[in-house]
PDB file of C-alpha atoms in Angstrom:
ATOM      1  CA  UNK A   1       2.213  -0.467  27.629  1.00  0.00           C
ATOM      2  CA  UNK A   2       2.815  -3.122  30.387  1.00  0.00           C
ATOM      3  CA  UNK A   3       6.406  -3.419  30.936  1.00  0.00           C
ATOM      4  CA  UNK A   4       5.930  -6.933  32.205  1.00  0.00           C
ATOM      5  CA  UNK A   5       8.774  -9.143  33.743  1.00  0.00           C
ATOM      6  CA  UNK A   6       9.762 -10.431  30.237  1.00  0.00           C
ATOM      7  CA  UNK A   7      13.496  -9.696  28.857  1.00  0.00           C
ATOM      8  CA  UNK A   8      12.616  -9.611  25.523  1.00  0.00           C
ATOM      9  CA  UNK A   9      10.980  -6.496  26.010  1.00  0.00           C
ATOM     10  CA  UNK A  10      14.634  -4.891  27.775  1.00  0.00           C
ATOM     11  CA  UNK A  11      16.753  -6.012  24.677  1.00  0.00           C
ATOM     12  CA  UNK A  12      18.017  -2.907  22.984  1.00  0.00           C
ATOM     13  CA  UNK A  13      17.121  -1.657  19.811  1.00  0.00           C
ATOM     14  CA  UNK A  14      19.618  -2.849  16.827  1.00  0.00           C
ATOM     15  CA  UNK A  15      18.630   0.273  14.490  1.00  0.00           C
ATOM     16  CA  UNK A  16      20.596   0.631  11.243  1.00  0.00           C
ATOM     17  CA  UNK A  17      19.896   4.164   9.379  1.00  0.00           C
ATOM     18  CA  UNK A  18      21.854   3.493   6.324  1.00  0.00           C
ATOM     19  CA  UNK A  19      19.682   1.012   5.011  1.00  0.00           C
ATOM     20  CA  UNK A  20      15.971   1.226   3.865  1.00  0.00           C
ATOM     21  CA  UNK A  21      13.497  -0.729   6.516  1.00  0.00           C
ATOM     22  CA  UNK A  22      10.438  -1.393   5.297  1.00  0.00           C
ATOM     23  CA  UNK A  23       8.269   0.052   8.456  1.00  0.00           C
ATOM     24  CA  UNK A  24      10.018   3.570   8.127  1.00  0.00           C
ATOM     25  CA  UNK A  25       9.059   3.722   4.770  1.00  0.00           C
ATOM     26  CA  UNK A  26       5.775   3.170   5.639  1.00  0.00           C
ATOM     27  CA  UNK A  27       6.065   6.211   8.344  1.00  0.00           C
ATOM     28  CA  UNK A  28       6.954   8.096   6.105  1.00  0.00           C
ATOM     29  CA  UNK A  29       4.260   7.680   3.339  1.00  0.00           C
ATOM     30  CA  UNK A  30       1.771   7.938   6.081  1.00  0.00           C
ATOM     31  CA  UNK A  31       2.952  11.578   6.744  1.00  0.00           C
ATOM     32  CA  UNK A  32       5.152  10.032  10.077  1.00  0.00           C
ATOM     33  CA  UNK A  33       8.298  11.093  11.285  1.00  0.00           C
ATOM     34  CA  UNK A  34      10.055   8.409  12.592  1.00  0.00           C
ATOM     35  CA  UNK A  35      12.129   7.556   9.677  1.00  0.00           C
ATOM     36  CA  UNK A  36      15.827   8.784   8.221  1.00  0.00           C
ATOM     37  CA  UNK A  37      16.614  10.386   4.715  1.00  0.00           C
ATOM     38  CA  UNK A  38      17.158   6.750   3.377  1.00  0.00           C
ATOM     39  CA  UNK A  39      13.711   5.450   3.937  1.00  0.00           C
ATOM     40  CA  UNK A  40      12.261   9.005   2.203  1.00  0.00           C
ATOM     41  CA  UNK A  41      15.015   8.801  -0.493  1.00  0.00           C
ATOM     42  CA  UNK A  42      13.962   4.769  -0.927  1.00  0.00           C
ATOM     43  CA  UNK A  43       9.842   5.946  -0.417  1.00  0.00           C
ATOM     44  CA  UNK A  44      10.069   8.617  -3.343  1.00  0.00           C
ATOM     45  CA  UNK A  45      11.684   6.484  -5.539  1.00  0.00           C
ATOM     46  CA  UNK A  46       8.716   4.252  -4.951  1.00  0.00           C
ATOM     47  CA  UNK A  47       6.174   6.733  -4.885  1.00  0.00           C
ATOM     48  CA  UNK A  48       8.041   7.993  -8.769  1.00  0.00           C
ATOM     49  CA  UNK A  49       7.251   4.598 -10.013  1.00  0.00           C
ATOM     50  CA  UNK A  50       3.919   4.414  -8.509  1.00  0.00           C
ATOM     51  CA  UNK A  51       2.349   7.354  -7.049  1.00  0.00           C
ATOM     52  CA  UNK A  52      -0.499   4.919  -6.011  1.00  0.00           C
ATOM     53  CA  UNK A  53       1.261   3.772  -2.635  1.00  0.00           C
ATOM     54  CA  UNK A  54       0.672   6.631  -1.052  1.00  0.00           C
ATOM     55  CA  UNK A  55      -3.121   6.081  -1.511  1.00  0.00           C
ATOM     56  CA  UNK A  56      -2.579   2.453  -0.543  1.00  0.00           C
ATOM     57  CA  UNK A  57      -1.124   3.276   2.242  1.00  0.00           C
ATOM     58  CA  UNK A  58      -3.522   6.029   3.963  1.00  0.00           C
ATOM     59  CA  UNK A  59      -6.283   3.765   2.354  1.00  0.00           C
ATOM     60  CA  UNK A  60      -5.110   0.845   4.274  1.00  0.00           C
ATOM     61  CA  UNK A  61      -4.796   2.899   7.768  1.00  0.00           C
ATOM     62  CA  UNK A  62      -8.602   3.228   7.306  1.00  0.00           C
ATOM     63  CA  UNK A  63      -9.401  -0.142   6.563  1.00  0.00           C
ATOM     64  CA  UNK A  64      -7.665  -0.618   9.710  1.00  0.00           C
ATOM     65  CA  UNK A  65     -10.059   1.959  11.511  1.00  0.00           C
ATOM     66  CA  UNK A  66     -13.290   0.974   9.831  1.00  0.00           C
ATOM     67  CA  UNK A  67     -12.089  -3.405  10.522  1.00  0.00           C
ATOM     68  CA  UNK A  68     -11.775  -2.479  14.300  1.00  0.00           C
ATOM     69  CA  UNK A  69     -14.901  -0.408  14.842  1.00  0.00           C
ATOM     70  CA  UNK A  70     -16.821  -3.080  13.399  1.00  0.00           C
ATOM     71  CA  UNK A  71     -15.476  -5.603  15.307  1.00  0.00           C
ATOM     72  CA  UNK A  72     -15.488  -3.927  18.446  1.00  0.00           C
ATOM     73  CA  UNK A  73     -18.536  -2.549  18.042  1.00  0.00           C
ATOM     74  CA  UNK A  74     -21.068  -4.339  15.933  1.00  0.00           C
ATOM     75  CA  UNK A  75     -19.237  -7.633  16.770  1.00  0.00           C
ATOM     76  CA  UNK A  76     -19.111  -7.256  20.761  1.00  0.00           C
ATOM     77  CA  UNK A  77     -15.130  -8.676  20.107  1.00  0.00           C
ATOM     78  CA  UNK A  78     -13.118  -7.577  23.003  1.00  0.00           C
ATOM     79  CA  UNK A  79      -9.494  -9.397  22.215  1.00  0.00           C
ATOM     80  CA  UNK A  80      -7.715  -8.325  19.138  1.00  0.00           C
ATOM     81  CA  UNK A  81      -3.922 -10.184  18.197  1.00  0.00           C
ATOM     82  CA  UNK A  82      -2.035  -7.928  15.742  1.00  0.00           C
ATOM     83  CA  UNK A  83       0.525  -9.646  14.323  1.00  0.00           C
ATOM     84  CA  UNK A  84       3.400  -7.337  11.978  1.00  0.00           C
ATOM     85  CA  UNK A  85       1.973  -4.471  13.835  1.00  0.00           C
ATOM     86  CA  UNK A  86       4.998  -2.064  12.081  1.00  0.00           C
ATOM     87  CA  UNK A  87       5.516   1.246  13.990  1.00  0.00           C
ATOM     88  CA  UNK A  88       2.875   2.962  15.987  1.00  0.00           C
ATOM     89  CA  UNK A  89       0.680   6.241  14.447  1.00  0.00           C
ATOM     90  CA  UNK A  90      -1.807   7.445  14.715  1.00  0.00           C
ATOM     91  CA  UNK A  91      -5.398   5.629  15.648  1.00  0.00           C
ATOM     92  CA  UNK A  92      -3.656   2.009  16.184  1.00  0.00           C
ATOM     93  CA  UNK A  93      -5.607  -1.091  17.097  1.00  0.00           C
ATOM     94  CA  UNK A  94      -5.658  -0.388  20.896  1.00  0.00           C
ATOM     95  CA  UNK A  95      -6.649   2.879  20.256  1.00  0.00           C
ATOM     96  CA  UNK A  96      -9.116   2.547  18.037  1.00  0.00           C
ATOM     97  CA  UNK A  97     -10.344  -0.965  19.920  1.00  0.00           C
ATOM     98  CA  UNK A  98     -10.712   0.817  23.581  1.00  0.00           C
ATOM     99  CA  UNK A  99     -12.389   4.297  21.970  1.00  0.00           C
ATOM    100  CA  UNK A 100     -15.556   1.762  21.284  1.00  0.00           C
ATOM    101  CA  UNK A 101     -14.522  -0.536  24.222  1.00  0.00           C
ATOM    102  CA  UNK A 102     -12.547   0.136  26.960  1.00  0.00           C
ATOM    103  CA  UNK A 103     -11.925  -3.020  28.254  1.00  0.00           C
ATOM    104  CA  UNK A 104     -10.048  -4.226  25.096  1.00  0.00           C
ATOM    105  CA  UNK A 105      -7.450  -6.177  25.468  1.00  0.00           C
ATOM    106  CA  UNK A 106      -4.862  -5.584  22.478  1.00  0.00           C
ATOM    107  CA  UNK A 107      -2.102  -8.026  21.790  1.00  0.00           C
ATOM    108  CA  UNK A 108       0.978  -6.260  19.359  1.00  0.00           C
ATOM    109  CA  UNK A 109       3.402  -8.868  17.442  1.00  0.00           C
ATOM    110  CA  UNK A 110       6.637  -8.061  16.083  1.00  0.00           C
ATOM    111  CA  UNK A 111      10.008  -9.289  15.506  1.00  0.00           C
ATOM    112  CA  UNK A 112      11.598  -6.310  14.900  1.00  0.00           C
ATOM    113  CA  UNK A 113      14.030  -4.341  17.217  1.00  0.00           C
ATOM    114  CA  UNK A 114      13.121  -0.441  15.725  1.00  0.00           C
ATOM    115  CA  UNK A 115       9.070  -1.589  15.873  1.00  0.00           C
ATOM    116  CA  UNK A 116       9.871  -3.237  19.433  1.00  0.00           C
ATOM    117  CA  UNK A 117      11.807  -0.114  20.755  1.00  0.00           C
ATOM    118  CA  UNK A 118       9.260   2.205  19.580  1.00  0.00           C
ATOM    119  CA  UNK A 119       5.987   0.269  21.076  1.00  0.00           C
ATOM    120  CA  UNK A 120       7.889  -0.625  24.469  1.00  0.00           C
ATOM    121  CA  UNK A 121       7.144   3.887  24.506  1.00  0.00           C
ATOM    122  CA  UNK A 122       4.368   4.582  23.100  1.00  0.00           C
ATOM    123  CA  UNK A 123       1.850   1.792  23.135  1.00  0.00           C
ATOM    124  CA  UNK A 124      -0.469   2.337  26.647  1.00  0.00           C
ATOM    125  CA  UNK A 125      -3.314   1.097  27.272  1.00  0.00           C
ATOM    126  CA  UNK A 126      -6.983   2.223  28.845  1.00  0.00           C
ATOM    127  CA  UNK A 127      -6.721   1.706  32.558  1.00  0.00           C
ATOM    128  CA  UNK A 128      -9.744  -0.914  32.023  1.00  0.00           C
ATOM    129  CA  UNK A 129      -7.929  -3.096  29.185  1.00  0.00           C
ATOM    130  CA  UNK A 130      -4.213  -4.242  28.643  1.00  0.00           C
ATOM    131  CA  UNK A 131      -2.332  -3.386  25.631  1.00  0.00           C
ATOM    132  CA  UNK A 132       0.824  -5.793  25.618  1.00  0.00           C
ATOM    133  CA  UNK A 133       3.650  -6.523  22.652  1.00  0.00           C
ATOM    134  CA  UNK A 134       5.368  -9.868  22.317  1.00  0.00           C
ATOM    135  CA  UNK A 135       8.693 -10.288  20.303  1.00  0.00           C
ATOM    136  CA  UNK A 136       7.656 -12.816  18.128  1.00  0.00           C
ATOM    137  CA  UNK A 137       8.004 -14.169  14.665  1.00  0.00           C
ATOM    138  CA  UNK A 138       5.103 -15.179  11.750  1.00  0.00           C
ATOM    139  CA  UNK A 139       6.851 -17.904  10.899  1.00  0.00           C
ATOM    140  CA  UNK A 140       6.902 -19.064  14.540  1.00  0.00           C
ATOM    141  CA  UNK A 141       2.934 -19.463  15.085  1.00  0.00           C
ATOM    142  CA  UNK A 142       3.496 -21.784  18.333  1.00  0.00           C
ATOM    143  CA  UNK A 143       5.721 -19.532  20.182  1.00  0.00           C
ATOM    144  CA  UNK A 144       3.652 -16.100  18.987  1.00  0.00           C
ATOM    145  CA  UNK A 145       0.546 -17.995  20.470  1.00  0.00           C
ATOM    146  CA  UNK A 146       2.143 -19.363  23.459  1.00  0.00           C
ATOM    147  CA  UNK A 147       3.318 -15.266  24.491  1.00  0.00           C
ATOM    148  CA  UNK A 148       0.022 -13.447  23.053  1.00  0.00           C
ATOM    149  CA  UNK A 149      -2.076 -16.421  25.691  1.00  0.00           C
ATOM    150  CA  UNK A 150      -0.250 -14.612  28.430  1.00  0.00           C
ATOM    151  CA  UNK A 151      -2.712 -11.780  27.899  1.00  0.00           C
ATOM    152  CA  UNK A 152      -5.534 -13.054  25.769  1.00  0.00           C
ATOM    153  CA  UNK A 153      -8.295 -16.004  26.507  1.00  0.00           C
ATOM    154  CA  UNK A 154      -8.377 -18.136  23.894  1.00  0.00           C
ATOM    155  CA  UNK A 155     -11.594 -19.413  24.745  1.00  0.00           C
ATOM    156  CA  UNK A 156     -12.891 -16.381  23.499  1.00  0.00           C
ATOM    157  CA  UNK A 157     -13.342 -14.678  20.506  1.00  0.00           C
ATOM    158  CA  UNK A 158     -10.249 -12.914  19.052  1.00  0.00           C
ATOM    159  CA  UNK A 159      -9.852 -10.896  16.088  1.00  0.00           C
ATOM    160  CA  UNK A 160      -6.647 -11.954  13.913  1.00  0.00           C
ATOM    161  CA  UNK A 161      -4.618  -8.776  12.349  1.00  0.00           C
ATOM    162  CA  UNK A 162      -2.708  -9.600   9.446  1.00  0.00           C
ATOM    163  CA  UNK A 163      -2.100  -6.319   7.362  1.00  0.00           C
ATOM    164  CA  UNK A 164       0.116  -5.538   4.985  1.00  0.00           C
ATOM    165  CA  UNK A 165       2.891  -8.773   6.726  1.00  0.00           C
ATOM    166  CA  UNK A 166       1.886 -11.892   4.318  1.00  0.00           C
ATOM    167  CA  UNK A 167       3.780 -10.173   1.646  1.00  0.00           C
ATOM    168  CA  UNK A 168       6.874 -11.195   3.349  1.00  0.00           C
ATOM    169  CA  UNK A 169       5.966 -14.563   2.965  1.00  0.00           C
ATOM    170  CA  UNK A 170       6.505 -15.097  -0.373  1.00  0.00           C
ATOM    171  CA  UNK A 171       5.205 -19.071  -0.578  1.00  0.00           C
ATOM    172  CA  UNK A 172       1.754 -19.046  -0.709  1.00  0.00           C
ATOM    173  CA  UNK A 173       1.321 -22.531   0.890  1.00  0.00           C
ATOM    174  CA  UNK A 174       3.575 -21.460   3.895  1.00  0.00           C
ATOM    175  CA  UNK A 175       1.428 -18.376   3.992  1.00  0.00           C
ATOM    176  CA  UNK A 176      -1.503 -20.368   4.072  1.00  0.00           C
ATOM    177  CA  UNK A 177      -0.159 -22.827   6.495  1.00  0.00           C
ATOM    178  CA  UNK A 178       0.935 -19.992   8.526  1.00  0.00           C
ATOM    179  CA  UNK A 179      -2.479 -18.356   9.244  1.00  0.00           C
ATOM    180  CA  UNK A 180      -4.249 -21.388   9.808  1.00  0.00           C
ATOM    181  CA  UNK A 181      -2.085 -22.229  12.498  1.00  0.00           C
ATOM    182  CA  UNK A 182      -3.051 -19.134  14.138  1.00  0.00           C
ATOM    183  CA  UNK A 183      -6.358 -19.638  13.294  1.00  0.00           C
ATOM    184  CA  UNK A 184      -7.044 -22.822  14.639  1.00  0.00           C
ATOM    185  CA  UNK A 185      -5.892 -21.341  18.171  1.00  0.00           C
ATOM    186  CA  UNK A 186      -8.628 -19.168  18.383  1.00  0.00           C
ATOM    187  CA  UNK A 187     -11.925 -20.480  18.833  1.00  0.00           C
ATOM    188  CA  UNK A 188     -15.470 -20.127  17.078  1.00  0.00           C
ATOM    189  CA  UNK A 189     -16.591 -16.248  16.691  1.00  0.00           C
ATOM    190  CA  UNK A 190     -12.991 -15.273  16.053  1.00  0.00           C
ATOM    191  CA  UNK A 191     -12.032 -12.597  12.971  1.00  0.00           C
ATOM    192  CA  UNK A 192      -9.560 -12.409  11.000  1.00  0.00           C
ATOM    193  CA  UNK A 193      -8.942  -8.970   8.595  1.00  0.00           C
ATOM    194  CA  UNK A 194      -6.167  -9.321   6.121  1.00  0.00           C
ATOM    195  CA  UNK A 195      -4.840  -7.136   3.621  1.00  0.00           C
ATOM    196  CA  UNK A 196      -2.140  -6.995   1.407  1.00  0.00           C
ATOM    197  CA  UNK A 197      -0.397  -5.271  -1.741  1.00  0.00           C
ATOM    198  CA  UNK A 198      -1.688  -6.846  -5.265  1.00  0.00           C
ATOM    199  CA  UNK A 199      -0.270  -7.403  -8.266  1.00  0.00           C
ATOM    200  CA  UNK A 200      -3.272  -5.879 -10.307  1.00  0.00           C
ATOM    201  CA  UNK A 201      -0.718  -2.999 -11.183  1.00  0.00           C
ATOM    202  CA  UNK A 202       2.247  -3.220 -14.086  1.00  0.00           C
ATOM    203  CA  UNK A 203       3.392   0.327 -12.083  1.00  0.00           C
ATOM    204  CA  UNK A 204       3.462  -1.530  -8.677  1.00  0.00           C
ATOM    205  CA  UNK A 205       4.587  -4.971  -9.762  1.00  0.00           C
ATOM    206  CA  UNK A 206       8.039  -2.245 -10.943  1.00  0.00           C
ATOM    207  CA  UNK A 207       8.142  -0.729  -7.985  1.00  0.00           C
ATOM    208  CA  UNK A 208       8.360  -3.325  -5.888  1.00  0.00           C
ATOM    209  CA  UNK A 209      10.715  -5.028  -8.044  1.00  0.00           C
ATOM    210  CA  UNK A 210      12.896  -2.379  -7.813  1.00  0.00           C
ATOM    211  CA  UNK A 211      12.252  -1.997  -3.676  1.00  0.00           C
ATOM    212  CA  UNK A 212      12.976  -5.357  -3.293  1.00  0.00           C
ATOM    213  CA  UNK A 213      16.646  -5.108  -4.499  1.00  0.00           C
ATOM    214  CA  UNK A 214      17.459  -2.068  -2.133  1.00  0.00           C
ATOM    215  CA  UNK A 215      18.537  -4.026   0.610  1.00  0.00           C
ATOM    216  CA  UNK A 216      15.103  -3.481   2.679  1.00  0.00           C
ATOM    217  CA  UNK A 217      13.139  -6.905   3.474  1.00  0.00           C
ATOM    218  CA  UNK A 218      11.517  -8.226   0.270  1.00  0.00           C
ATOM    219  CA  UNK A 219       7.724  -7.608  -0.407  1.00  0.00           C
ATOM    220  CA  UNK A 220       6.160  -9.810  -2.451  1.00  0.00           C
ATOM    221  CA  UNK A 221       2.727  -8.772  -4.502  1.00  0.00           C
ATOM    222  CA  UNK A 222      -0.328 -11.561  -4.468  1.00  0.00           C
ATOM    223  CA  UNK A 223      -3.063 -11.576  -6.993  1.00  0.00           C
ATOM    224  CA  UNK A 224      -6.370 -10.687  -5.394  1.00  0.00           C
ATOM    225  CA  UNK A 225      -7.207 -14.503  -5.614  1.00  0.00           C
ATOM    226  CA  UNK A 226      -4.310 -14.838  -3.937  1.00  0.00           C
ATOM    227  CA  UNK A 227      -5.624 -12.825  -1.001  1.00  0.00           C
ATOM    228  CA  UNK A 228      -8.823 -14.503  -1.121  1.00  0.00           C
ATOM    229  CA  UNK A 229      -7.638 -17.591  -1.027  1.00  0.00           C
ATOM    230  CA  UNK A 230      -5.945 -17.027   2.096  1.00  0.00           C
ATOM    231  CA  UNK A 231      -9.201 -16.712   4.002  1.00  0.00           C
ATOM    232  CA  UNK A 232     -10.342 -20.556   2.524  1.00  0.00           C
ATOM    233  CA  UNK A 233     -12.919 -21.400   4.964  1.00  0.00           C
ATOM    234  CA  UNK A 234     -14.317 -18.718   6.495  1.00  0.00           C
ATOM    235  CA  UNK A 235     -17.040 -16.678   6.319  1.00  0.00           C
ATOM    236  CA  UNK A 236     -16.196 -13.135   4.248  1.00  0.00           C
ATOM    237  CA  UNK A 237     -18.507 -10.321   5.717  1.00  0.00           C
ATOM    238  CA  UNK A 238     -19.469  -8.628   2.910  1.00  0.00           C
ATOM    239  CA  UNK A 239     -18.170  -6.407   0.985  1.00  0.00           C
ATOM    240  CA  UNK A 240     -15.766  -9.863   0.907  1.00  0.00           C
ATOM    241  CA  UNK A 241     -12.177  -9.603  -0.571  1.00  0.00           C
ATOM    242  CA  UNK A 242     -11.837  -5.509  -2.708  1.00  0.00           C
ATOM    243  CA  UNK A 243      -9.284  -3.031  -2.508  1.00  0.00           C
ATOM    244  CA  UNK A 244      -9.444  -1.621   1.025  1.00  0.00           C
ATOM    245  CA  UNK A 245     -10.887   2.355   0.312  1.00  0.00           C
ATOM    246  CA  UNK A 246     -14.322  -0.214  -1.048  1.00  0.00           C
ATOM    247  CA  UNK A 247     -14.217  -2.005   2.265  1.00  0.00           C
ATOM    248  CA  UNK A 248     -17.404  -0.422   4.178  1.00  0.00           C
ATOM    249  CA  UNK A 249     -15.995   3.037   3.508  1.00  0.00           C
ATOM    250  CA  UNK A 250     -17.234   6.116   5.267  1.00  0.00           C
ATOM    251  CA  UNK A 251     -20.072   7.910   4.536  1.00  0.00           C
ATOM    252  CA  UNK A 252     -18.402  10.692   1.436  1.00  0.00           C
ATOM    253  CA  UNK A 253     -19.919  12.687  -1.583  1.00  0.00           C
ATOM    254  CA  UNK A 254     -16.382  11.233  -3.192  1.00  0.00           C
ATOM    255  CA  UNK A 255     -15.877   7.655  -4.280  1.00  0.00           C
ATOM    256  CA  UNK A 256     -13.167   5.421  -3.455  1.00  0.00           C
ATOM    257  CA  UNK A 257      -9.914   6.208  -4.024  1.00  0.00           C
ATOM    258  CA  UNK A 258      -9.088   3.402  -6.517  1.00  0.00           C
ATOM    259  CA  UNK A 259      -6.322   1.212  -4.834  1.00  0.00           C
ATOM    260  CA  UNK A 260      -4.533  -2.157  -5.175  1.00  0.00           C
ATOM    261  CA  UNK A 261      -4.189  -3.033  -1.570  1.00  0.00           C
ATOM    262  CA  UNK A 262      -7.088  -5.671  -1.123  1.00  0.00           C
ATOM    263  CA  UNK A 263      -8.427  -7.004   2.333  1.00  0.00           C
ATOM    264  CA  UNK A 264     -11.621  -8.397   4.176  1.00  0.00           C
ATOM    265  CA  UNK A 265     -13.102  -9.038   7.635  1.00  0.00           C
ATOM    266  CA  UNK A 266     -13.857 -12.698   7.910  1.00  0.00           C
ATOM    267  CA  UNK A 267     -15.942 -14.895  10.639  1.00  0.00           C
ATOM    268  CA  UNK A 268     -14.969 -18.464  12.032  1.00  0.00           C
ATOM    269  CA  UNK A 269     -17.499 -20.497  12.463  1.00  0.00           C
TER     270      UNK A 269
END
């Protein structure tokens, strides 16, 4: 990663291990270590309620995979913004983006010190593209766009990351609001690919009730309408909006893992 001349990438990390956080968790289902006992004590009392997350979350890693090569490669799109970007694994977007196409440039958003701390490390980039991170909140589209135009053209195509973050937004018109902001910043040819948790699931909707009041950032489920809706005028590349192992999956002799994590890639015209 570029270290930049920026101080918000210096400030130091503000990491609290005696309370669940939401990206650890997420570590930790995907087989990670950078997590503490409480985020695997808080992730298998998830998992108990519904073993499904742990399918929703490798299935969603993939989506991720499959969403970039496409774009990359079938799509010729050479600037990706990936906003909530959570901590790094393995195959991120740069990685993934610069394996097809070198000369990616890869923009990671996050407001969150652990997430910063860890990216500011591990997050480098091709020598012919630029991986960067801003410090920079969802709910602050102007500011986010104003830092992520320091490295990418806007006058360009960009593909818009938003996976597995609008469920922190619990208002669906300010989630709405909030990614056509970002939207209309990028210009004609852009992508976004969006996913998030559904409420499709009595096991899940429980689980997350019970997540949510463990002191970790709330997560709040959407019906798969819900997460259609929040592409409204765009153009859905097929398959359109289905859980994420249906998206385009991988050539198998097994189907889909059945999951209720939807998401779609989606064109602006």
């Amino acid at each position: 990663m570029d270290d930049g001349d920026s101080g918000r990438r210096q400030r130091p990390a503000e990491i609290d291990n005696t309370v669940p956080h939401s990206a650890r968790i997420w570590n930790y289902w995907l087989g990670g270590k950078d997590n503490y006992r409480v985020d695997q004590e808080a992730g298998d009392r998830f998992a108990e309620t519904f073993p499904g997350i742990i399918d929703a979350a490798r299935g969603s890693r993939h989506f991720l995979g499959r969403a970039v090569r496409h774009l990359a490669g079938e799509e010729g799109i050479r600037q990706f913004l990936d906003v909530g970007t959570g901590l790094p694994t393995v195959d991120n977007t740069h990685e993934i983006a610069q394996r097809v196409a070198p000369d990616a440039r890869v923009v990671y958003v996050d407001n969150d010190p652990l997430v910063l701390s860890h990216a500011r490390a591990l997050l480098t980039s091709t020598p012919e593209g630029v991986t960067d991170y801003v410090d920079a909140d969802l709910r602050d589209p102007g500011t986010l766009l104003e830092a992520a135009a320091r490295t990418l053209d806007f006058d360009r195509p960009v593909a818009l990351m938003l996976l597995g973050v609008l469920g922190h937004v619990p208002d669906d018109a300010l989630a709405g609001s909030l990614v056509g902001s970002l939207l209309d910043a990028l210009p004609p040819g852009s992508f976004l690919t969006l996913s998030d948790g559904t409420d499709v699931s009595a096991a899940r909707r429980n689980a997350h009730d019970r997540y949510n009041s463990s002191g970790a950032a709330p997560y709040h489920l959407r019906s798969p309408q819900g997460v259609e809706a929040l592409f409204g005028g765009l153009e859905l590349l097929e398959p359109g909006v289905v859980p994420v192992t249906e998206w385009r999956p991988d050539p198998s002799p097994f189907e889909p893992v059945p999951v209720t994590t939807y998401g779609a890639v989606a064109r602006k015209r």
